[in-house]
Amino acid sequence: MRNLIGILCLAFLAFSCDKENVTIQPAPPNSIALELHAIVICGSTYDIGDESAEDWGQRIVDLVTADGITILSFELDFIEVEHPGFCGNCSRTGDILKVIAAEEDEDALRALGFEG
Protein backbone atom coordinates (compact mmCIF):
# COMPACT_ATOMS: atom_id res chain seq x y z
CA MET A 1 0.00 0.00 0.00
CA ARG A 2 2.88 2.34 0.81
CA ASN A 3 4.35 1.77 -2.65
CA LEU A 4 1.03 2.59 -4.30
CA ILE A 5 0.70 5.83 -2.31
CA GLY A 6 4.31 6.74 -3.16
CA ILE A 7 3.70 6.16 -6.88
CA LEU A 8 0.48 8.19 -6.77
CA CYS A 9 2.30 11.07 -5.02
CA LEU A 10 5.04 11.05 -7.66
CA ALA A 11 2.47 11.00 -10.45
CA PHE A 12 0.58 13.88 -8.82
CA LEU A 13 3.77 15.94 -8.53
CA ALA A 14 4.75 15.22 -12.13
CA PHE A 15 1.41 16.38 -13.50
CA SER A 16 0.97 19.35 -11.18
CA CYS A 17 4.14 21.19 -12.21
CA ASP A 18 3.70 24.28 -14.33
CA LYS A 19 4.65 23.45 -17.87
CA GLU A 20 5.60 26.09 -20.38
CA ASN A 21 3.33 26.24 -23.40
CA VAL A 22 5.44 26.34 -26.53
CA THR A 23 3.85 27.20 -29.82
CA ILE A 24 5.50 27.52 -33.17
CA GLN A 25 4.42 30.70 -34.84
CA PRO A 26 3.73 30.36 -38.54
CA ALA A 27 5.39 32.76 -40.93
CA PRO A 28 3.37 35.94 -41.27
CA PRO A 29 1.06 36.10 -44.28
CA ASN A 30 2.60 37.51 -47.46
CA SER A 31 6.11 36.50 -46.38
CA ILE A 32 8.77 34.20 -47.77
CA ALA A 33 11.51 32.17 -46.04
CA LEU A 34 14.91 32.25 -47.77
CA GLU A 35 18.49 31.51 -46.79
CA LEU A 36 21.96 32.67 -47.76
CA HIS A 37 25.01 30.45 -47.33
CA ALA A 38 28.21 32.17 -46.21
CA ILE A 39 30.99 31.97 -48.79
CA VAL A 40 34.66 32.77 -48.26
CA ILE A 41 36.72 35.12 -50.46
CA CYS A 42 34.73 35.38 -53.68
CA GLY A 43 35.14 39.13 -53.85
CA SER A 44 31.50 39.84 -53.12
CA THR A 45 30.12 42.25 -50.55
CA TYR A 46 28.18 39.31 -49.13
CA ASP A 47 31.26 37.16 -48.42
CA ILE A 48 32.12 36.32 -44.86
CA GLY A 49 35.53 37.72 -44.02
CA ASP A 50 37.40 37.69 -40.76
CA GLU A 51 34.19 38.44 -38.90
CA SER A 52 32.10 36.14 -36.75
CA ALA A 53 28.99 34.52 -38.19
CA GLU A 54 26.81 36.79 -36.03
CA ASP A 55 28.55 39.92 -37.31
CA TRP A 56 28.30 38.65 -40.89
CA GLY A 57 24.57 37.94 -40.53
CA GLN A 58 23.85 41.33 -39.02
CA ARG A 59 25.93 43.07 -41.71
CA ILE A 60 24.02 41.29 -44.49
CA VAL A 61 20.66 42.16 -42.95
CA ASP A 62 21.76 45.80 -42.58
CA LEU A 63 22.95 45.95 -46.21
CA VAL A 64 19.76 44.38 -47.52
CA THR A 65 17.45 46.61 -45.49
CA ALA A 66 19.45 49.67 -46.57
CA ASP A 67 18.54 48.68 -50.14
CA GLY A 68 14.85 48.88 -49.23
CA ILE A 69 14.18 45.16 -48.76
CA THR A 70 11.97 44.30 -45.80
CA ILE A 71 13.40 41.62 -43.49
CA LEU A 72 10.78 40.59 -40.93
CA SER A 73 13.09 38.33 -38.93
CA PHE A 74 16.36 36.44 -39.27
CA GLU A 75 18.42 33.77 -37.56
CA LEU A 76 21.76 32.05 -38.08
CA ASP A 77 22.23 28.35 -38.50
CA PHE A 78 25.24 26.13 -39.13
CA ILE A 79 25.54 22.94 -41.15
CA GLU A 80 28.78 20.98 -41.30
CA VAL A 81 30.26 21.32 -44.79
CA GLU A 82 32.61 18.74 -46.17
CA HIS A 83 35.01 20.46 -48.52
CA PRO A 84 35.95 18.52 -51.66
CA GLY A 85 39.76 17.97 -51.52
CA PHE A 86 40.81 21.47 -52.54
CA CYS A 87 41.23 24.85 -50.96
CA GLY A 88 40.18 27.93 -52.79
CA ASN A 89 37.80 30.74 -53.26
CA CYS A 90 34.05 30.55 -53.08
CA SER A 91 33.82 27.63 -50.64
CA ARG A 92 30.90 27.53 -48.23
CA THR A 93 31.66 27.87 -44.54
CA GLY A 94 28.52 26.15 -43.28
CA ASP A 95 27.06 29.33 -41.80
CA ILE A 96 23.55 30.04 -43.06
CA LEU A 97 21.54 33.24 -42.71
CA LYS A 98 17.82 32.38 -42.68
CA VAL A 99 15.44 35.27 -43.26
CA ILE A 100 11.71 35.83 -43.31
CA ALA A 101 11.08 38.65 -45.77
CA ALA A 102 8.17 40.38 -47.40
CA GLU A 103 6.89 38.34 -50.35
CA GLU A 104 7.28 41.24 -52.76
CA ASP A 105 11.05 41.28 -52.06
CA GLU A 106 11.61 37.64 -53.07
CA ASP A 107 13.02 38.42 -56.53
CA ALA A 108 15.43 41.02 -55.15
CA LEU A 109 16.71 38.61 -52.49
CA ARG A 110 17.12 35.78 -54.99
CA ALA A 111 19.14 38.12 -57.21
CA LEU A 112 21.50 38.65 -54.25
CA GLY A 113 22.02 34.89 -53.85
CA PHE A 114 19.32 33.91 -51.37
CA GLU A 115 17.76 30.51 -51.97
CA GLY A 116 14.44 29.02 -50.97
XYZ file of N, CA, C and O in Angstrom:
464
model
N 0.829 -1.185 0.000
C 0.000 0.000 0.000
C 0.879 1.256 0.000
O 0.547 2.240 -0.652
N 1.970 1.198 0.777
C 2.879 2.341 0.812
C 3.457 2.635 -0.571
O 3.601 3.796 -0.944
N 3.798 1.585 -1.302
C 4.350 1.773 -2.653
C 3.327 2.428 -3.572
O 3.671 3.293 -4.378
N 2.086 2.020 -3.469
C 1.032 2.589 -4.296
C 0.838 4.064 -3.985
O 0.729 4.899 -4.894
N 0.840 4.425 -2.715
C 0.697 5.830 -2.311
C 1.908 6.632 -2.783
O 1.775 7.751 -3.280
N 3.097 6.063 -2.683
C 4.306 6.743 -3.162
C 4.254 6.991 -4.658
O 4.605 8.076 -5.145
N 3.809 6.010 -5.419
C 3.696 6.164 -6.877
C 2.651 7.201 -7.220
O 2.855 8.042 -8.106
N 1.531 7.194 -6.525
C 0.483 8.186 -6.775
C 0.971 9.604 -6.442
O 0.656 10.554 -7.165
N 1.749 9.761 -5.378
C 2.301 11.074 -5.024
C 3.270 11.563 -6.101
O 3.239 12.737 -6.480
N 4.113 10.678 -6.590
C 5.042 11.049 -7.658
C 4.291 11.431 -8.936
O 4.649 12.396 -9.608
N 3.265 10.680 -9.269
C 2.466 10.998 -10.455
C 1.772 12.344 -10.278
O 1.727 13.154 -11.214
N 1.236 12.602 -9.089
C 0.581 13.881 -8.823
C 1.560 15.036 -8.964
O 1.253 16.058 -9.589
N 2.763 14.887 -8.426
C 3.772 15.936 -8.531
C 4.199 16.161 -9.982
O 4.417 17.293 -10.418
N 4.319 15.100 -10.734
C 4.751 15.224 -12.126
C 3.718 15.970 -12.966
O 4.060 16.754 -13.845
N 2.450 15.736 -12.710
C 1.409 16.377 -13.500
C 1.007 17.741 -12.972
O 0.359 18.509 -13.669
N 1.386 18.075 -11.750
C 0.972 19.355 -11.184
C 1.970 20.479 -11.452
O 1.663 21.638 -11.213
N 3.150 20.152 -11.944
C 4.142 21.189 -12.211
C 3.679 22.072 -13.357
O 3.025 21.619 -14.292
N 4.018 23.367 -13.235
C 3.696 24.284 -14.330
C 4.567 23.930 -15.519
O 5.777 23.838 -15.414
N 3.925 23.770 -16.654
C 4.649 23.451 -17.873
C 4.495 24.614 -18.832
O 3.421 25.175 -18.981
N 5.594 24.966 -19.457
C 5.598 26.089 -20.378
C 4.920 25.685 -21.679
O 5.217 24.648 -22.261
N 3.974 26.492 -22.119
C 3.334 26.239 -23.405
C 4.215 26.785 -24.509
O 4.545 27.957 -24.521
N 4.598 25.936 -25.419
C 5.441 26.339 -26.527
C 4.641 26.183 -27.807
O 4.098 25.119 -28.074
N 4.544 27.270 -28.545
C 3.853 27.200 -29.824
C 4.783 27.697 -30.908
O 5.582 28.605 -30.692
N 4.707 27.090 -32.038
C 5.505 27.516 -33.169
C 4.654 28.478 -33.974
O 3.573 28.123 -34.437
N 5.146 29.685 -34.097
C 4.415 30.696 -34.837
C 4.622 30.497 -36.327
O 5.750 30.348 -36.779
N 3.558 30.473 -37.086
C 3.727 30.357 -38.535
C 4.303 31.650 -39.098
O 4.234 32.707 -38.460
N 4.878 31.559 -40.272
C 5.390 32.763 -40.925
C 4.220 33.700 -41.186
O 3.121 33.255 -41.507
N 4.446 34.994 -41.023
C 3.365 35.940 -41.268
C 2.848 35.816 -42.700
O 3.590 35.404 -43.599
N 1.574 36.163 -42.917
C 1.056 36.102 -44.280
C 1.841 37.049 -45.190
O 2.376 38.051 -44.742
N 1.885 36.724 -46.458
C 2.602 37.514 -47.463
C 4.092 37.613 -47.157
O 4.699 38.667 -47.328
N 4.674 36.515 -46.658
C 6.107 36.500 -46.384
C 6.727 35.257 -47.018
O 6.032 34.320 -47.369
N 8.031 35.298 -47.141
C 8.771 34.201 -47.767
C 9.985 33.879 -46.905
O 10.579 34.778 -46.314
N 10.324 32.598 -46.795
C 11.510 32.171 -46.039
C 12.617 31.822 -47.023
O 12.428 30.976 -47.895
N 13.765 32.488 -46.901
C 14.915 32.251 -47.769
C 16.174 32.135 -46.923
O 16.180 32.533 -45.756
N 17.227 31.624 -47.514
C 18.495 31.509 -46.791
C 19.663 31.840 -47.698
O 19.597 31.673 -48.912
N 20.730 32.322 -47.067
C 21.960 32.672 -47.762
C 23.108 31.938 -47.087
O 23.292 32.040 -45.876
N 23.865 31.177 -47.861
C 25.012 30.448 -47.333
C 26.237 31.351 -47.364
O 26.491 32.023 -48.362
N 26.995 31.356 -46.284
C 28.213 32.165 -46.214
C 29.284 31.552 -47.108
O 29.495 30.342 -47.110
N 29.935 32.400 -47.875
C 30.993 31.974 -48.788
C 32.246 32.776 -48.467
O 32.188 33.954 -48.158
N 33.382 32.136 -48.580
C 34.664 32.769 -48.261
C 35.334 33.286 -49.530
O 35.410 32.590 -50.527
N 35.818 34.495 -49.488
C 36.722 35.119 -50.457
C 36.320 34.938 -51.921
O 37.064 34.432 -52.730
N 35.135 35.373 -52.266
C 34.734 35.383 -53.676
C 34.798 36.792 -54.231
O 34.551 37.006 -55.409
N 35.067 37.755 -53.395
C 35.141 39.131 -53.847
C 33.805 39.846 -53.819
O 33.664 40.938 -54.351
N 32.829 39.251 -53.195
C 31.496 39.845 -53.117
C 31.318 40.566 -51.787
O 31.946 40.235 -50.787
N 30.443 41.541 -51.787
C 30.116 42.248 -50.554
C 29.504 41.308 -49.528
O 29.608 41.526 -48.337
N 28.890 40.233 -50.006
C 28.176 39.314 -49.128
C 29.042 38.170 -48.610
O 28.560 37.287 -47.916
N 30.329 38.174 -48.940
C 31.259 37.164 -48.421
C 31.441 37.341 -46.919
O 31.347 38.445 -46.390
N 31.751 36.236 -46.262
C 32.121 36.317 -44.857
C 33.639 36.487 -44.823
O 34.370 35.790 -45.502
N 34.096 37.466 -44.091
C 35.527 37.725 -44.021
C 36.099 37.200 -42.732
O 35.869 36.062 -42.352
N 36.816 38.053 -42.046
C 37.403 37.686 -40.760
C 36.444 37.964 -39.606
O 36.863 38.040 -38.456
N 35.183 38.118 -39.920
C 34.190 38.441 -38.904
C 33.505 37.171 -38.397
O 33.576 36.126 -39.032
N 32.847 37.293 -37.267
C 32.098 36.143 -36.749
C 30.832 35.961 -37.572
O 30.407 36.854 -38.305
N 30.232 34.796 -37.452
C 28.993 34.521 -38.188
C 27.892 35.493 -37.780
O 27.112 35.948 -38.624
N 27.830 35.846 -36.502
C 26.815 36.785 -36.026
C 27.014 38.161 -36.644
O 26.047 38.804 -37.071
N 28.265 38.615 -36.692
C 28.553 39.920 -37.305
C 28.248 39.901 -38.799
O 27.711 40.857 -39.346
N 28.591 38.789 -39.468
C 28.304 38.652 -40.889
C 26.796 38.708 -41.145
O 26.334 39.435 -42.019
N 26.024 37.958 -40.362
C 24.574 37.938 -40.535
C 23.959 39.304 -40.331
O 23.112 39.747 -41.119
N 24.386 40.000 -39.288
C 23.851 41.334 -39.018
C 24.247 42.305 -40.124
O 23.449 43.136 -40.556
N 25.469 42.186 -40.625
C 25.928 43.070 -41.711
C 25.102 42.851 -42.969
O 24.686 43.803 -43.638
N 24.820 41.596 -43.305
C 24.021 41.291 -44.488
C 22.608 41.844 -44.336
O 22.071 42.468 -45.257
N 22.013 41.643 -43.183
C 20.658 42.163 -42.949
C 20.661 43.683 -43.048
O 19.762 44.278 -43.663
N 21.673 44.337 -42.492
C 21.759 45.802 -42.579
C 21.911 46.263 -44.025
O 21.275 47.241 -44.441
N 22.762 45.581 -44.805
C 22.949 45.952 -46.213
C 21.661 45.779 -47.015
O 21.299 46.633 -47.827
N 20.982 44.675 -46.775
C 19.760 44.375 -47.525
C 18.650 45.360 -47.163
O 17.954 45.864 -48.046
N 18.500 45.661 -45.881
C 17.452 46.606 -45.490
C 17.783 48.024 -45.947
O 16.886 48.802 -46.232
N 19.067 48.353 -46.050
C 19.454 49.669 -46.567
C 19.073 49.809 -48.041
O 18.844 50.920 -48.521
N 18.968 48.677 -48.747
C 18.544 48.682 -50.144
C 17.023 48.710 -50.291
O 16.516 48.616 -51.406
N 16.304 48.783 -49.175
C 14.848 48.883 -49.228
C 14.118 47.557 -49.174
O 12.914 47.498 -49.404
N 14.812 46.478 -48.867
C 14.181 45.161 -48.760
C 13.745 44.953 -47.316
O 14.496 45.234 -46.390
N 12.530 44.469 -47.139
C 11.970 44.300 -45.797
C 12.299 42.912 -45.256
O 11.847 41.906 -45.799
N 13.098 42.867 -44.197
C 13.401 41.620 -43.490
C 12.565 41.627 -42.216
O 12.732 42.486 -41.357
N 11.657 40.658 -42.100
C 10.784 40.592 -40.931
C 11.491 39.969 -39.734
O 11.294 40.384 -38.603
N 12.303 38.949 -39.992
C 13.094 38.326 -38.930
C 14.228 37.544 -39.581
O 14.188 37.234 -40.771
N 15.241 37.237 -38.765
C 16.362 36.443 -39.270
C 16.986 35.656 -38.138
O 16.825 35.984 -36.965
N 17.681 34.589 -38.520
C 18.424 33.772 -37.562
C 19.597 33.122 -38.283
O 19.602 33.004 -39.506
N 20.591 32.734 -37.520
C 21.762 32.055 -38.077
C 21.687 30.572 -37.763
O 21.203 30.174 -36.707
N 22.173 29.789 -38.686
C 22.226 28.349 -38.501
C 23.596 27.883 -38.996
O 24.303 28.633 -39.656
N 23.956 26.676 -38.678
C 25.236 26.127 -39.128
C 25.032 24.680 -39.526
O 24.391 23.910 -38.812
N 25.551 24.320 -40.683
C 25.536 22.938 -41.150
C 26.971 22.572 -41.503
O 27.655 23.319 -42.201
N 27.418 21.441 -41.015
C 28.776 20.984 -41.298
C 28.939 20.798 -42.801
O 28.144 20.150 -43.452
N 29.991 21.403 -43.351
C 30.260 21.323 -44.788
C 31.530 20.521 -44.998
O 32.559 20.810 -44.400
N 31.433 19.530 -45.840
C 32.605 18.740 -46.168
C 33.186 19.294 -47.455
O 32.551 19.271 -48.497
N 34.379 19.848 -47.357
C 35.007 20.458 -48.520
C 35.575 19.375 -49.431
O 36.185 18.424 -48.970
N 35.389 19.537 -50.740
C 35.946 18.524 -51.657
C 37.454 18.615 -51.641
O 37.922 19.360 -51.615
N 38.322 17.998 -51.691
C 39.760 17.972 -51.519
C 40.559 19.147 -52.012
O 41.676 18.964 -52.366
N 40.007 20.331 -52.107
C 40.813 21.470 -52.541
C 40.480 22.687 -51.696
O 39.425 22.792 -51.122
N 41.440 23.581 -51.642
C 41.233 24.855 -50.964
C 41.071 25.899 -52.049
O 41.662 25.802 -53.112
N 40.320 26.898 -51.781
C 40.180 27.928 -52.795
C 39.070 28.882 -52.470
O 38.476 28.848 -51.409
N 38.830 29.729 -53.415
C 37.801 30.744 -53.264
C 36.412 30.134 -53.402
O 36.233 29.072 -53.961
N 35.462 30.869 -52.912
C 34.047 30.548 -53.077
C 33.625 29.242 -52.423
O 32.716 28.569 -52.896
N 34.263 28.825 -51.358
C 33.822 27.633 -50.641
C 32.898 28.045 -49.501
O 33.099 29.065 -48.859
N 31.879 27.249 -49.285
C 30.905 27.528 -48.227
C 31.508 27.224 -46.863
O 32.240 26.255 -46.700
N 31.145 28.061 -45.889
C 31.660 27.868 -44.535
C 30.747 27.006 -43.687
O 31.160 26.504 -42.663
N 29.497 26.874 -44.077
C 28.515 26.147 -43.284
C 27.579 27.074 -42.539
O 26.544 26.654 -42.043
N 27.934 28.356 -42.447
C 27.059 29.330 -41.796
C 25.936 29.697 -42.760
O 26.163 29.907 -43.950
N 24.719 29.746 -42.234
C 23.555 30.037 -43.060
C 22.737 31.137 -42.393
O 22.424 31.061 -41.208
N 22.407 32.158 -43.169
C 21.539 33.235 -42.709
C 20.139 32.927 -43.228
O 19.921 32.863 -44.432
N 19.211 32.676 -42.315
C 17.824 32.376 -42.683
C 16.985 33.616 -42.399
O 17.026 34.145 -41.287
N 16.246 34.064 -43.401
C 15.443 35.269 -43.255
C 13.988 34.994 -43.593
O 13.677 34.128 -44.407
N 13.120 35.740 -42.943
C 11.711 35.828 -43.313
C 11.563 37.241 -43.853
O 11.849 38.213 -43.151
N 11.154 37.344 -45.110
C 11.080 38.649 -45.768
C 9.693 38.832 -46.370
O 8.928 37.879 -46.534
N 9.421 40.071 -46.723
C 8.169 40.380 -47.396
C 8.158 39.671 -48.747
O 9.173 39.612 -49.446
N 7.008 39.117 -49.115
C 6.890 38.340 -50.350
C 7.273 39.141 -51.596
O 7.849 38.601 -52.529
N 6.972 40.421 -51.586
C 7.280 41.240 -52.761
C 8.779 41.452 -52.964
O 9.217 41.885 -54.027
N 9.599 41.130 -51.954
C 11.050 41.280 -52.061
C 11.760 39.983 -52.447
O 12.992 39.932 -52.478
N 11.001 38.938 -52.762
C 11.606 37.641 -53.070
C 12.565 37.722 -54.256
O 13.691 37.220 -54.187
N 12.168 38.346 -55.343
C 13.024 38.418 -56.531
C 14.323 39.172 -56.247
O 15.395 38.763 -56.691
N 14.236 40.241 -55.474
C 15.434 41.017 -55.149
C 16.390 40.199 -54.283
O 17.608 40.238 -54.493
N 15.865 39.440 -53.341
C 16.713 38.607 -52.491
C 17.337 37.461 -53.288
O 18.511 37.140 -53.113
N 16.577 36.858 -54.167
C 17.124 35.782 -54.989
C 18.229 36.290 -55.902
O 19.208 35.604 -56.155
N 18.093 37.519 -56.376
C 19.140 38.121 -57.211
C 20.432 38.329 -56.426
O 21.512 38.325 -56.994
N 20.324 38.478 -55.110
C 21.499 38.648 -54.253
C 22.116 37.309 -53.835
O 23.160 37.291 -53.190
N 21.466 36.204 -54.172
C 22.019 34.892 -53.848
C 21.232 34.109 -52.816
O 21.625 32.992 -52.453
N 20.139 34.647 -52.328
C 19.318 33.913 -51.367
C 18.593 32.788 -52.097
O 18.213 32.926 -53.254
N 18.425 31.676 -51.410
C 17.762 30.507 -51.974
C 16.563 30.138 -51.113
O 16.521 30.458 -49.942
N 15.651 29.393 -51.698
C 14.442 29.016 -50.972
C 14.337 27.613 -50.602
O 14.848 26.666 -50.737
